[in-house]
Coordinates of C-alpha atoms in Angstrom, one line a residue:
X1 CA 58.5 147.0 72.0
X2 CA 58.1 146.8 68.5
X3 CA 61.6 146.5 67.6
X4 CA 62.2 143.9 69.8
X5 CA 59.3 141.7 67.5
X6 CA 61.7 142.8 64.8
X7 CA 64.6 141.7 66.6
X8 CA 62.9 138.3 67.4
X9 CA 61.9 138.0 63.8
X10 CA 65.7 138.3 62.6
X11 CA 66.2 135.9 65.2
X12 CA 63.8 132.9 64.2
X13 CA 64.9 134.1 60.6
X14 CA 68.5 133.5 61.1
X15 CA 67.8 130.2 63.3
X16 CA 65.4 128.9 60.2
X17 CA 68.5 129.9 57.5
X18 CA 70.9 128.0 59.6
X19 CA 68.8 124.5 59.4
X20 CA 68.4 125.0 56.0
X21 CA 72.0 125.3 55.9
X22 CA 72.9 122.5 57.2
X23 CA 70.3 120.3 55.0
X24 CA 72.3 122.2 51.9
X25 CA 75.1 119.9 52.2
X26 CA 77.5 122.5 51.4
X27 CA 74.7 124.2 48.7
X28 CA 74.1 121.0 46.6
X29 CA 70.5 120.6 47.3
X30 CA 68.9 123.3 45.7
X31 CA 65.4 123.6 48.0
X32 CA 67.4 123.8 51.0
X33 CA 69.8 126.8 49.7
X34 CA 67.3 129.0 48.2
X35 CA 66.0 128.9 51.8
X36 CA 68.9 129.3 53.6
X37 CA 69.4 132.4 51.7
X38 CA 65.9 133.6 51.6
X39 CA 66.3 133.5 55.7
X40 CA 69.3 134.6 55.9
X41 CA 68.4 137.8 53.7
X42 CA 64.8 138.3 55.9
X43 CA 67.0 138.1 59.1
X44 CA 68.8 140.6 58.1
X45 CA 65.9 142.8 56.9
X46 CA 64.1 142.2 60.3
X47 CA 67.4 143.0 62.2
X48 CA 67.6 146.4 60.1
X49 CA 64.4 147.8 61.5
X50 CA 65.3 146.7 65.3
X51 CA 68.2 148.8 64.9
X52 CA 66.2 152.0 64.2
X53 CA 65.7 152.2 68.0
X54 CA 67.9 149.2 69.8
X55 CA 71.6 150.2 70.0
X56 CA 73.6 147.7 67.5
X57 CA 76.1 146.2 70.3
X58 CA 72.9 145.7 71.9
X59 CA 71.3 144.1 68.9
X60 CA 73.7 142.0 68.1
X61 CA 74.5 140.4 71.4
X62 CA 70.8 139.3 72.0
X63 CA 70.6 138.3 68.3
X64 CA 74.1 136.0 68.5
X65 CA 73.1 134.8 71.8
X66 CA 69.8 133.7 71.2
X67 CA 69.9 132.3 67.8
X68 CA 72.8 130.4 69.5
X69 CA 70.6 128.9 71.8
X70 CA 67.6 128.3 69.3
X71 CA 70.3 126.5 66.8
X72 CA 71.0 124.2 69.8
X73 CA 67.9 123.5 70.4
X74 CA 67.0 122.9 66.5
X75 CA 70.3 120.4 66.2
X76 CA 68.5 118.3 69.5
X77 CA 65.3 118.2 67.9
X78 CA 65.4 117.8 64.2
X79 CA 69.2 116.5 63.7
X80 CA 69.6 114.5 66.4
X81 CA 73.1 116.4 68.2
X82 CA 73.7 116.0 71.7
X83 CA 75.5 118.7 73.9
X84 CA 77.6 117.9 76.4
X85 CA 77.8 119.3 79.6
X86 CA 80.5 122.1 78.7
X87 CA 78.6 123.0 76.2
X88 CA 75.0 123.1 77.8
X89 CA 77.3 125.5 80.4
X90 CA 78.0 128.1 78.3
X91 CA 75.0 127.9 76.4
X92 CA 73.4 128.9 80.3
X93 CA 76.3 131.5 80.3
X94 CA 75.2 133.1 77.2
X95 CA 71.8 133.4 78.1
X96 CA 72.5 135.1 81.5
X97 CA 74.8 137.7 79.6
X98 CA 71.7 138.3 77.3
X99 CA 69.7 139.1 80.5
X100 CA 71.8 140.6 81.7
X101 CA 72.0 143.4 79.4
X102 CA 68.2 143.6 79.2
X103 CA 67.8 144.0 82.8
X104 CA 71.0 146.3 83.9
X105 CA 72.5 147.9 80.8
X106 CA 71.8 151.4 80.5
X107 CA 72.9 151.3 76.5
X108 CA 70.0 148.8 76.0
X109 CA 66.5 150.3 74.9
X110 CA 63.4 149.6 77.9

């Protein structure tokens, strides 16, 4: 269980590094980029110790799945961007391949 709050850390890490990303504008803000790459590098950190026990195809699915999700979610919220319905589609698709794997993949860590 623990690695899955490291997982989720790496997660919220990557999702925060992203935003700050994006308020960069394209690294010439320098606040902004010293936290995109402070978040970027503790994502990485937390993702490092969920891989001690979580398989990394594993990992790496629920971490790109979900962080693609929560960066959806961020661009509604704080930067104002709209998903159509394609788009809210797949992001519904990508979440049902993450539970998938959770609930029936025999690679994934229970």
């Amino acid at each position: 269980m623990k690695n899955f709050l490291f997982l989720f850390a790496a997660i919220v890490f990557e999702t925060f590094a992203t935003s700050m990303l994006n308020k960069s504008e394209q690294f010439t803000r320098l606040l902004p980029t010293l936290l995109s790459l402070a978040g970027y590098g503790l994502s990485f950190y937390a993702l490092s110790f969920a891989l001690r026990e979580i398989p990394v195809g594993i990992a790496y699915a629920i971490w790109a799945g979900l962080g693609i999700v929560l960066i959806t979610l961020v661009g509604v919220f704080f930067f104002k961007q709209t998903p159509d319905i394609p788009a809210i589609v797949g992001l519904l698709l990508i979440v049902a391949g993450v539970v998938v794997i959770n609930l029936f993949s025999k690679m994934s860590v229970h």
